[in-house]
Short mmCIF file of C-alpha atoms in Angstrom, two decimals:
data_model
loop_
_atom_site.label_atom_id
_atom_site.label_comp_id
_atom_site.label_asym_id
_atom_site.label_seq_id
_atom_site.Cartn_x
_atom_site.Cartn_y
_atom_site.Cartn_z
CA UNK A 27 -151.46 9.56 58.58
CA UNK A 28 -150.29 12.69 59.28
CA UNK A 29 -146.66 12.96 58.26
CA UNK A 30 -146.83 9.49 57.51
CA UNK A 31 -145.52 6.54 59.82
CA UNK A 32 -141.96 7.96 60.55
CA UNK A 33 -143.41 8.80 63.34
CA UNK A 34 -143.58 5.52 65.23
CA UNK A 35 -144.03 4.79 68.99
CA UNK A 36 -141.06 3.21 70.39
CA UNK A 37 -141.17 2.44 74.04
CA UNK A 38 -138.21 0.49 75.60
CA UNK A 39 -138.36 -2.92 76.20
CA UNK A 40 -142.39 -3.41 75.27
CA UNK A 41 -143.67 -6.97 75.65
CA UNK A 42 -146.48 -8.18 73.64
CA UNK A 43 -148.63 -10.21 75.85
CA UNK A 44 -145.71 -13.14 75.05
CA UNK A 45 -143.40 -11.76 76.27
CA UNK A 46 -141.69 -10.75 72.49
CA UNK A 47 -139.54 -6.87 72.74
CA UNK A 48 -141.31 -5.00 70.30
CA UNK A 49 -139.15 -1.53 69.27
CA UNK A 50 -141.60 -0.10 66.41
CA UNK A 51 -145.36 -0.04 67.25
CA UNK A 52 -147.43 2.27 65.49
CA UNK A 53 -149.01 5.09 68.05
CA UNK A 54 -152.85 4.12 68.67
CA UNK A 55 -153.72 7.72 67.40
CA UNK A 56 -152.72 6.14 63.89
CA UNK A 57 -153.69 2.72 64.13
CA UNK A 58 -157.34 3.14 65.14
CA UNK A 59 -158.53 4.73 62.06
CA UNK A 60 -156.79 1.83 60.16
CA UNK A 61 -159.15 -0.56 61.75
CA UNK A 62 -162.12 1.48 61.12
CA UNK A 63 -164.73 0.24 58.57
CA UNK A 64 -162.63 1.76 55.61
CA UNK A 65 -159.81 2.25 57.24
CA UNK A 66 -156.85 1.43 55.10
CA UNK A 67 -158.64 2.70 52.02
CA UNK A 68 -159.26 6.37 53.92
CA UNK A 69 -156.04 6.29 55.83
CA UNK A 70 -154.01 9.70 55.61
CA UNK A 71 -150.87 8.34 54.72
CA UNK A 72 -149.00 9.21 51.89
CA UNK A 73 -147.47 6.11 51.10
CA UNK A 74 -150.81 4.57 51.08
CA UNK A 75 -152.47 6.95 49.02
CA UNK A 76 -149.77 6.55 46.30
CA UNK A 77 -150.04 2.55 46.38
CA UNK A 78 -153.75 2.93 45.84
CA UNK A 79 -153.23 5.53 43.19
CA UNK A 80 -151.00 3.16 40.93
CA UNK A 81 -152.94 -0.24 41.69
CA UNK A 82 -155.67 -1.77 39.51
CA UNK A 83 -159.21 -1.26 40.64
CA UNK A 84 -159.60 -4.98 40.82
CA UNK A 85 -156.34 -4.95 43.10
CA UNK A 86 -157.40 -2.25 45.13
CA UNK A 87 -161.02 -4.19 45.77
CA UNK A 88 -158.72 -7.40 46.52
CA UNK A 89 -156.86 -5.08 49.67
CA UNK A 90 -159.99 -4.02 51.06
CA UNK A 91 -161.55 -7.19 51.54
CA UNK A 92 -158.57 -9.01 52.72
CA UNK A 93 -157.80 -6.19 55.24
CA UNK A 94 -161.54 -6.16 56.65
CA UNK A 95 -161.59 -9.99 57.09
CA UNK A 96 -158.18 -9.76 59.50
CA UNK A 97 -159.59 -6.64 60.81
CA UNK A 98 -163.08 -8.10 61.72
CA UNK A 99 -161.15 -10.96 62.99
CA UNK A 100 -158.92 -9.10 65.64
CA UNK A 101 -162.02 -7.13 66.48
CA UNK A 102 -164.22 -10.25 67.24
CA UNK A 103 -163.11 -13.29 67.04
CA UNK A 104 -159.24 -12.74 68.29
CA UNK A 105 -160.60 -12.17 71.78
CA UNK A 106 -160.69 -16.00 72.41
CA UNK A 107 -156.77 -15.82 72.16
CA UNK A 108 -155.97 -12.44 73.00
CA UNK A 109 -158.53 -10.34 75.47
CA UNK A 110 -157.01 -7.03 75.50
CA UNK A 111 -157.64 -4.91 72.66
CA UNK A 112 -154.40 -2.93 72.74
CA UNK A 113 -152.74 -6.43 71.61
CA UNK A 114 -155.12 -6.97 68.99
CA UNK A 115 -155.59 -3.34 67.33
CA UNK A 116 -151.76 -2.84 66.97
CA UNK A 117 -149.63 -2.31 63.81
CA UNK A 118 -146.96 -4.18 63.52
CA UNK A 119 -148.68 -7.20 63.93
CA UNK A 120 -147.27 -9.30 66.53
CA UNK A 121 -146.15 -12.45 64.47
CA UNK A 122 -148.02 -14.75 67.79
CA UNK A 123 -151.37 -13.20 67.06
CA UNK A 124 -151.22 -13.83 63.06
CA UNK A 125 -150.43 -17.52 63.88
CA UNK A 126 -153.50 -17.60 65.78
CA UNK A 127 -155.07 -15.84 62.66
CA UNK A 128 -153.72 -18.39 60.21
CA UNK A 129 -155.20 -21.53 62.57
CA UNK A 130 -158.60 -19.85 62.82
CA UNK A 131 -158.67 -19.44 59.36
CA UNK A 132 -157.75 -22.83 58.04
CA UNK A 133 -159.83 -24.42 60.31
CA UNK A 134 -163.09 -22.37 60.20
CA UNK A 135 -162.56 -21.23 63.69
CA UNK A 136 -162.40 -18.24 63.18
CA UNK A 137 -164.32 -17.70 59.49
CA UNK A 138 -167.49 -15.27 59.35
CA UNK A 139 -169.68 -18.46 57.84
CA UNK A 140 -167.70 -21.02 59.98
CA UNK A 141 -165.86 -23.12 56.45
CA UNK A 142 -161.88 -23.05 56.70
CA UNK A 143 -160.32 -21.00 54.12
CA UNK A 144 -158.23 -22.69 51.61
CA UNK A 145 -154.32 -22.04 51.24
CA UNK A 146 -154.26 -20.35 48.49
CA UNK A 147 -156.87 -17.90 49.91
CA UNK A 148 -154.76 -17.80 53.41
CA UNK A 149 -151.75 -16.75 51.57
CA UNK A 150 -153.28 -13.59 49.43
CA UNK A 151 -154.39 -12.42 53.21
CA UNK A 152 -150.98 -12.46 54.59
CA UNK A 153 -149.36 -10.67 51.20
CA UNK A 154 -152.17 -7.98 51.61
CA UNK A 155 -151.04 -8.18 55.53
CA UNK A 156 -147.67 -7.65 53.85
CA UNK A 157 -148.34 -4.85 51.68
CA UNK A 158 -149.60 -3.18 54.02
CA UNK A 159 -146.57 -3.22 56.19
CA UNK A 160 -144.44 -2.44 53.91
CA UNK A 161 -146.25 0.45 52.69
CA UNK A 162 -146.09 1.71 56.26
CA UNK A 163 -142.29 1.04 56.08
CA UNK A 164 -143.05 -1.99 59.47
CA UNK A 165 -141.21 -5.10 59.62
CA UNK A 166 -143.35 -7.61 57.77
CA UNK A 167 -144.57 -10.33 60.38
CA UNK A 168 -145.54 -12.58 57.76
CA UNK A 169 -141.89 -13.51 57.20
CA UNK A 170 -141.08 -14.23 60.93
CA UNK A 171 -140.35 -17.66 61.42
CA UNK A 172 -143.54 -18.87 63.98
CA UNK A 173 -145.79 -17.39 60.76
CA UNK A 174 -143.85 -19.45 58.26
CA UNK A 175 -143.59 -22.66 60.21
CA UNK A 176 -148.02 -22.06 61.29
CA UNK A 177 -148.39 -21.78 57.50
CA UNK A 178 -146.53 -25.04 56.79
CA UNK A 179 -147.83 -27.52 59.68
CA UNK A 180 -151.19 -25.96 58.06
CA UNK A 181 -150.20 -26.85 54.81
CA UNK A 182 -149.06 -30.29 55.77
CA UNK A 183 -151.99 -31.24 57.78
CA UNK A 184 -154.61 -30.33 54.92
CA UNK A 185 -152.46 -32.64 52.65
CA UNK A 186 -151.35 -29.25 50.86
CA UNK A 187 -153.11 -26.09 49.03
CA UNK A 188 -156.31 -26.86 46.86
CA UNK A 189 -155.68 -26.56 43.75
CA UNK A 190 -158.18 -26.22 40.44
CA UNK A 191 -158.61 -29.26 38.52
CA UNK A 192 -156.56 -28.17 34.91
CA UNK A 193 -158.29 -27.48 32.09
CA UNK A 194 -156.64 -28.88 29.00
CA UNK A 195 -156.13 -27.98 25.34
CA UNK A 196 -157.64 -31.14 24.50
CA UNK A 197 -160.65 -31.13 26.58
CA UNK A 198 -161.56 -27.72 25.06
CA UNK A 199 -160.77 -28.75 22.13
CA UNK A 200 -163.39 -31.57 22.64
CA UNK A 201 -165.74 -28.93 24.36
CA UNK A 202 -166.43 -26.78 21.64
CA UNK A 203 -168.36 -28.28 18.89
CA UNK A 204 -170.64 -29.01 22.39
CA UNK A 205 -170.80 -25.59 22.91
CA UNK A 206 -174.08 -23.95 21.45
CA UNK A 207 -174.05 -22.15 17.92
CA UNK A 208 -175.63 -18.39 19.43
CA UNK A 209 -173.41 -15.41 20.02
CA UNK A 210 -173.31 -16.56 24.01
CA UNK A 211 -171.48 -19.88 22.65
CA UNK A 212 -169.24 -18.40 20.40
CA UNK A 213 -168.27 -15.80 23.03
CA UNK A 214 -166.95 -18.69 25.27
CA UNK A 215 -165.61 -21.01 22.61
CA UNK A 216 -163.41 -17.44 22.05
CA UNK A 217 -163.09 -17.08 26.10
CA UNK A 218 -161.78 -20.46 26.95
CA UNK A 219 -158.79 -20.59 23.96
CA UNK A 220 -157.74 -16.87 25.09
CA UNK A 221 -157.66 -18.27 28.59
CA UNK A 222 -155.76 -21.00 28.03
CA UNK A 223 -153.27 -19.22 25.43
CA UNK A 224 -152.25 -16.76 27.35
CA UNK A 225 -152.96 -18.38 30.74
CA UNK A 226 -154.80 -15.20 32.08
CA UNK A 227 -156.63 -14.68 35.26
CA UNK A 228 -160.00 -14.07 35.10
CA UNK A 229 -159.58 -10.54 36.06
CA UNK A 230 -156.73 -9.62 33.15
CA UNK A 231 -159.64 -12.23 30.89
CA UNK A 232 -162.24 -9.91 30.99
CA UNK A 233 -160.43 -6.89 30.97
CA UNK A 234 -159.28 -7.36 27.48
CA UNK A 235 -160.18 -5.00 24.86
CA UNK A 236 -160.39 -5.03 21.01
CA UNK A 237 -157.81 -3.10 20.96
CA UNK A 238 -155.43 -5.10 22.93
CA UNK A 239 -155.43 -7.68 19.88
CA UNK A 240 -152.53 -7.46 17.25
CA UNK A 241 -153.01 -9.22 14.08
CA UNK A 242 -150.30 -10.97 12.69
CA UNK A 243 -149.19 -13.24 9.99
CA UNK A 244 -149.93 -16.71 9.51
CA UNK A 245 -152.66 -16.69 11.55
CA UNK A 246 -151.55 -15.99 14.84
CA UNK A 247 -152.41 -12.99 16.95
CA UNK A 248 -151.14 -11.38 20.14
CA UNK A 249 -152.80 -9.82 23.01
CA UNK A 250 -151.67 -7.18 25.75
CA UNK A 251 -152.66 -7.77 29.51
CA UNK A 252 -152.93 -5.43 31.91
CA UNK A 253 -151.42 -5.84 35.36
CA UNK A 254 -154.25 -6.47 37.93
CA UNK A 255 -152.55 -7.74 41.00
CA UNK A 256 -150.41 -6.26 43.57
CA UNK A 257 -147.30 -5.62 41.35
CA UNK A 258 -146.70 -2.02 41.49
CA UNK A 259 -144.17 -2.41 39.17
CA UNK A 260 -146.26 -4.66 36.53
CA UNK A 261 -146.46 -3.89 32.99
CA UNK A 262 -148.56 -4.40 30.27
CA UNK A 263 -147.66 -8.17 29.65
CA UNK A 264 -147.87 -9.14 25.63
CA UNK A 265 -149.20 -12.69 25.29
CA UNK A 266 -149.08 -15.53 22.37
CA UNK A 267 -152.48 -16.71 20.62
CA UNK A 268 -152.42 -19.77 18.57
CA UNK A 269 -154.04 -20.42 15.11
CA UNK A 270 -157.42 -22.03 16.49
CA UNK A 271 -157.61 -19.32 19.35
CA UNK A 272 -157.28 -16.39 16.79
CA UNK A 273 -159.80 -18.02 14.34
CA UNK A 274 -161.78 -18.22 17.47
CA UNK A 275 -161.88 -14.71 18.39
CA UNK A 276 -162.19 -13.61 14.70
CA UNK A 277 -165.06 -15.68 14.26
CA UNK A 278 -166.79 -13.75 17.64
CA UNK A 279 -165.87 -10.50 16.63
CA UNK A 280 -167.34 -11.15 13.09
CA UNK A 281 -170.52 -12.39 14.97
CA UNK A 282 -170.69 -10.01 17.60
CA UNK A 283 -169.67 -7.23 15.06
CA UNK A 284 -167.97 -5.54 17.90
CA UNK A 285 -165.15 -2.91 17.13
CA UNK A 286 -164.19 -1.59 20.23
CA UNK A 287 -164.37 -1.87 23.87
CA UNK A 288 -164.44 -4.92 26.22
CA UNK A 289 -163.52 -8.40 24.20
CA UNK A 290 -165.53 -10.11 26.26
CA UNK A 291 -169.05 -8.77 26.39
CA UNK A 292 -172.94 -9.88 28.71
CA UNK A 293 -175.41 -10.62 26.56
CA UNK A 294 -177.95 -7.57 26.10
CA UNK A 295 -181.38 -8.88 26.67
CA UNK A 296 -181.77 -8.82 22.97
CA UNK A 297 -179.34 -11.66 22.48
CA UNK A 298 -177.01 -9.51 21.13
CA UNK A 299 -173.51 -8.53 22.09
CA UNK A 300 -173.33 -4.90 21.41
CA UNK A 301 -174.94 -1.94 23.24
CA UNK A 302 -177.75 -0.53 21.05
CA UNK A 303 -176.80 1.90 18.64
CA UNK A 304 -172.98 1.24 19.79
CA UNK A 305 -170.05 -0.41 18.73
CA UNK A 306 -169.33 -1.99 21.75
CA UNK A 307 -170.69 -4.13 24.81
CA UNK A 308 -171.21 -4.17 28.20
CA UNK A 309 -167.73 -5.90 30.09
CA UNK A 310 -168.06 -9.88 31.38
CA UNK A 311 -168.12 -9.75 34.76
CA UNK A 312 -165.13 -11.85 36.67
CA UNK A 313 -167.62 -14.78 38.68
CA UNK A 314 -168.81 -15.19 34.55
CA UNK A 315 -165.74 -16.67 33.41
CA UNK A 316 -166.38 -19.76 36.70
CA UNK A 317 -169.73 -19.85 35.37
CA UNK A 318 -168.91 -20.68 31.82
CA UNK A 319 -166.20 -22.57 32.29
CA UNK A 320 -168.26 -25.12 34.86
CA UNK A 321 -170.79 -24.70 31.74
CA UNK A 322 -168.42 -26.20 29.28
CA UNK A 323 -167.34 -28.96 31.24
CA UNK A 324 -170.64 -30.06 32.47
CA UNK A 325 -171.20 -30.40 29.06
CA UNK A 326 -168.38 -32.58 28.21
CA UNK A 327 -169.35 -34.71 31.02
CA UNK A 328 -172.82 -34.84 29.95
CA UNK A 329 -171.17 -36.13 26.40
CA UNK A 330 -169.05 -38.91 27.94
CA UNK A 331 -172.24 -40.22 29.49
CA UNK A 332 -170.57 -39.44 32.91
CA UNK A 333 -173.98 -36.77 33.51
CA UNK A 334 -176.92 -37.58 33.29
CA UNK A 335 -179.68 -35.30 33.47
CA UNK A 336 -183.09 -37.02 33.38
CA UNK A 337 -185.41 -36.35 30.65
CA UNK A 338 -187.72 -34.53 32.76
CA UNK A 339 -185.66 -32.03 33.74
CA UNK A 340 -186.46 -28.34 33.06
CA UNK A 341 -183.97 -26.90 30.21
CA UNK A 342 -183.82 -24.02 32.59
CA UNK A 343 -182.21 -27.02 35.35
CA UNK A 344 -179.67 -27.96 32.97
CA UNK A 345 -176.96 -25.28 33.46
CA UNK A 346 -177.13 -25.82 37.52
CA UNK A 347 -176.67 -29.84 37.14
CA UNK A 348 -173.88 -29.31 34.62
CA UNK A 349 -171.93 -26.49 36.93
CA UNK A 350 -172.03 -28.40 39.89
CA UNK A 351 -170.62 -31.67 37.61
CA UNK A 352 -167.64 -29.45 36.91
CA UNK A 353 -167.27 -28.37 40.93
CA UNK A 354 -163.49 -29.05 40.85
CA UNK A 355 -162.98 -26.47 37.94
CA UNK A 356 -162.82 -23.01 37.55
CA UNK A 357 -160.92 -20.21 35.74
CA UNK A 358 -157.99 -20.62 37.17
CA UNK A 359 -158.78 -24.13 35.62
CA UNK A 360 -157.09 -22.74 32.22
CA UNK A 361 -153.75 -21.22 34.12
CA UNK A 362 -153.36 -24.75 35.23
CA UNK A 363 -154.10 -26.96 32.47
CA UNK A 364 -152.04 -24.64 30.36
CA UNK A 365 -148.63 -24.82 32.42
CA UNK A 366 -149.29 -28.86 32.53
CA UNK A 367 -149.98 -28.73 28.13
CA UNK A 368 -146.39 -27.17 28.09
CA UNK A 369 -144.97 -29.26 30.84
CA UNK A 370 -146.14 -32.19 29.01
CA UNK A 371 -144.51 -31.70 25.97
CA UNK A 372 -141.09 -30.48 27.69
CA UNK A 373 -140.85 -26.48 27.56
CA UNK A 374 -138.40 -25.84 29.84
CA UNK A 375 -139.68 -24.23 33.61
CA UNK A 376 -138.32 -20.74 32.87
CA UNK A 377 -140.93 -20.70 29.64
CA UNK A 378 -143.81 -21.61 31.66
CA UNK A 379 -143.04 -19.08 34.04
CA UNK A 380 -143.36 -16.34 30.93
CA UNK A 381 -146.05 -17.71 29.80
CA UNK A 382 -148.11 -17.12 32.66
CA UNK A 383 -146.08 -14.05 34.20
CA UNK A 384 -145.29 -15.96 37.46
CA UNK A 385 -142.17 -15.27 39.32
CA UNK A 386 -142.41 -18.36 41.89
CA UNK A 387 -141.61 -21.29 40.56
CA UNK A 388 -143.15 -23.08 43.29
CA UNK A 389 -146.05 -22.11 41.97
CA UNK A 390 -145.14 -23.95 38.54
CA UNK A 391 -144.38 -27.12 40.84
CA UNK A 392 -147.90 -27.44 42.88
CA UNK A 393 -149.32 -26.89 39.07
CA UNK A 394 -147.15 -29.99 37.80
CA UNK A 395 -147.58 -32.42 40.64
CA UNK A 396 -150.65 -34.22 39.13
CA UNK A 397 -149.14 -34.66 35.89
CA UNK A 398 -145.85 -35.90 37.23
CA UNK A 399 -148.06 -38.78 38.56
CA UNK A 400 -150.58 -39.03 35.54
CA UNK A 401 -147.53 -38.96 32.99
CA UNK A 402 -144.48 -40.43 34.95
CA UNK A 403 -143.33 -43.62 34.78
CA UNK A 404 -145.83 -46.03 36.63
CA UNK A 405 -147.93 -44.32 33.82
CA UNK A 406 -145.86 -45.10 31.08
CA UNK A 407 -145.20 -48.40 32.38
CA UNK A 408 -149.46 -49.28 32.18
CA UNK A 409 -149.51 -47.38 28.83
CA UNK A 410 -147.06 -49.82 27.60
CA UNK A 411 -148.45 -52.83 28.81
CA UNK A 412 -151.54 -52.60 27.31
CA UNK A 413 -150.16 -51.61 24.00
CA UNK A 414 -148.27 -54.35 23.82
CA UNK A 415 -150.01 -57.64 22.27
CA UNK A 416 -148.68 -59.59 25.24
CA UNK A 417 -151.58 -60.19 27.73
CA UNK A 418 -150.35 -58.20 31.06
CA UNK A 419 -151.99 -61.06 33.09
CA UNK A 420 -150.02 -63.55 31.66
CA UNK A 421 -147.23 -63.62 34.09
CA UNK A 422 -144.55 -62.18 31.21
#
């Protein structure tokens, strides 16, 4: 961007087709390549070209296609609100348009298949929307009050964010002698106790390396994360594995026999783990950690009797009635059932928040509402009641 975006276009007392002053707009000579096809990824600004520099590859991917679905919005479907395209294709953002951006998204409106976006997804949009502006050294028009308020009377009128159903230490812990006894099943027995230990995304899950694992005494292990999302600033994050998980991953490395390279590896069409003639693998792809983890609970269902696939069903028809058993779950199923395993027993909030590297603790709460129900003190009040020998019928 030429020399960069000190050079903004400031015209006195310019409306926005609201009627809001705007006093820093971007000149169109720098905002139209922004909203080309690549636009922020190939945009000559210093600033940007540094960000992109120092961010993870998965966290540069993430930008791009949360940038092109707010770009293809204002170029197509933003008309219906806003007809000229000087309002649309205009850095800062007016904060007016982005409500209308937030509506159309929650509500399908606006969507490129027509299915409203969930919260959660709404939110990484506007902190890419943020990033952005802040890289460009704009005011940040996701922090204006009509975006805030749009983003709660969304939030209250789909009865909050959607969140992944949690994953528990004891329902994996009930899931793995389910799990099958080939180098794909000890791979995810390993997989789903590293997930849950050290509450990684899926991204900083199959990033891992050998060589991130330190071996300790007493059978513990620890294992350093990489930073994959929009933290700059992130560093290497050192994480806690238990006895079971660490037996777990030793017994897939011994099986796998890999040394070095990706932890978590795709099978070769071979059935084994390891390249041929190589010491390591080819790296899990992200969507493979849903995938197994909708596995292993379809499987658990399928145990409680609460699936059941027919007989005369195809083996090869089993995974796909199993996965969409577990539709509620998926890797972020771990992060969640992890944070309530801790809540559960009483670690304190700051601890969580290490444990999974979040700085919100908001977060922490949306994680904990479920259990606060499932474990508070109607719960305990039923619990009791029909432990005690008295008949809770009885009228005592």
């Amino acid at each position: 961007m030429a020399d960069s975006v000190n050079h903004l276009h400031t015209p006195s007392d310019a409306l926005t087709p609201w009627g809001v002053v705007t006093t820093a707009r971007l000149p169109a000579s720098l905002v139209e390549p922004l909203f080309a096809a690549d636009g922020w990824m190939q945009a000559p600004s210093p600033m940007i070209a540094s960000a992109l520099a120092a961010a993870a590859p998965n966290t540069r991917h993430a930008w791009a296609a949360d940038w092109g679905v707010f770009r293809d919005w204002c170029l197509g479907p933003a008309t219906r609100h806003v007809p000229e395209r000087h309002a649309r294709v205009t850095l800062p953002v007016a904060p007016e348009l982005l409500a209308h951006f937030i509506r159309d998204q929650t509500t399908g409106a606006g969507t490129a298949d027509g299915r409203p976006r969930r919260l959660t997804t709404l939110r990484r949009y506007l902190s890419t929307l943020a990033t952005l502006h802040r890289l460009l050294e704009l005011p940040d028009p996701t922090k204006h009050p009509l975006v805030t308020n749009t983003v709660k009377a969304q939030a209250r009128g789909s009865g909050g964010a959607g969140q992944a159903a949690p994953l528990r230490w004891s329902q994996i812990t009930a899931i793995l002698p389910l799990l099958p006894d080939t180098l794909a099943g000890w791979r995810d027995r390993a997989l789903l106790a590293v997930g849950h230990n050290t509450l990684a995304r899926r991204a900083e899950l199959v990033a891992l390396d050998v060589e991130d694992l330190d071996w300790l005494d007493e059978g513990v292990a620890t294992v350093a994360l990489r930073p994959t999302k929009t933290d700059l600033e992130a560093r290497v994050d050192v994480r806690y594995l238990s006895p079971p998980a660490t037996a777990l991953v030793r017994g897939w490395l011994e099986r796998s026999r890999l040394e070095e390279g990706p932890l978590f590896t795709r099978m070769q069409r071979n059935g084994q783990a390891r390249l041929l003639g190589r010491s390591h693998g080819q790296r899990l792809g992200v969507s493979a950690v849903n995938d197994i983890l909708k596995e292993a609970v379809g499987r658990l269902a399928e145990a409680r009797g609460e699936l059941v696939i027919p007989p005369e069903t195809p083996e090869s028809e089993h995974s796909t009635l199993r996965r969409a058993q577990a539709a509620d779950w998926s890797g972020h199923s771990l992060r969640v059932g992890a944070a309530q395993d801790m809540a559960a027993l009483g670690v304190e909030t700051a601890a969580i928040l290490q444990a999974g590297g979040w700085k919100d603790v908001r977060m922490i709460k949306r994680y904990l509402r479920q259990l606060s129900a499932l474990e508070g003190g109607m719960a305990q009040w039923w619990a009791a009641q029909h432990s005690s020998p008295a008949n809770p019928g009885d009228g005592r």
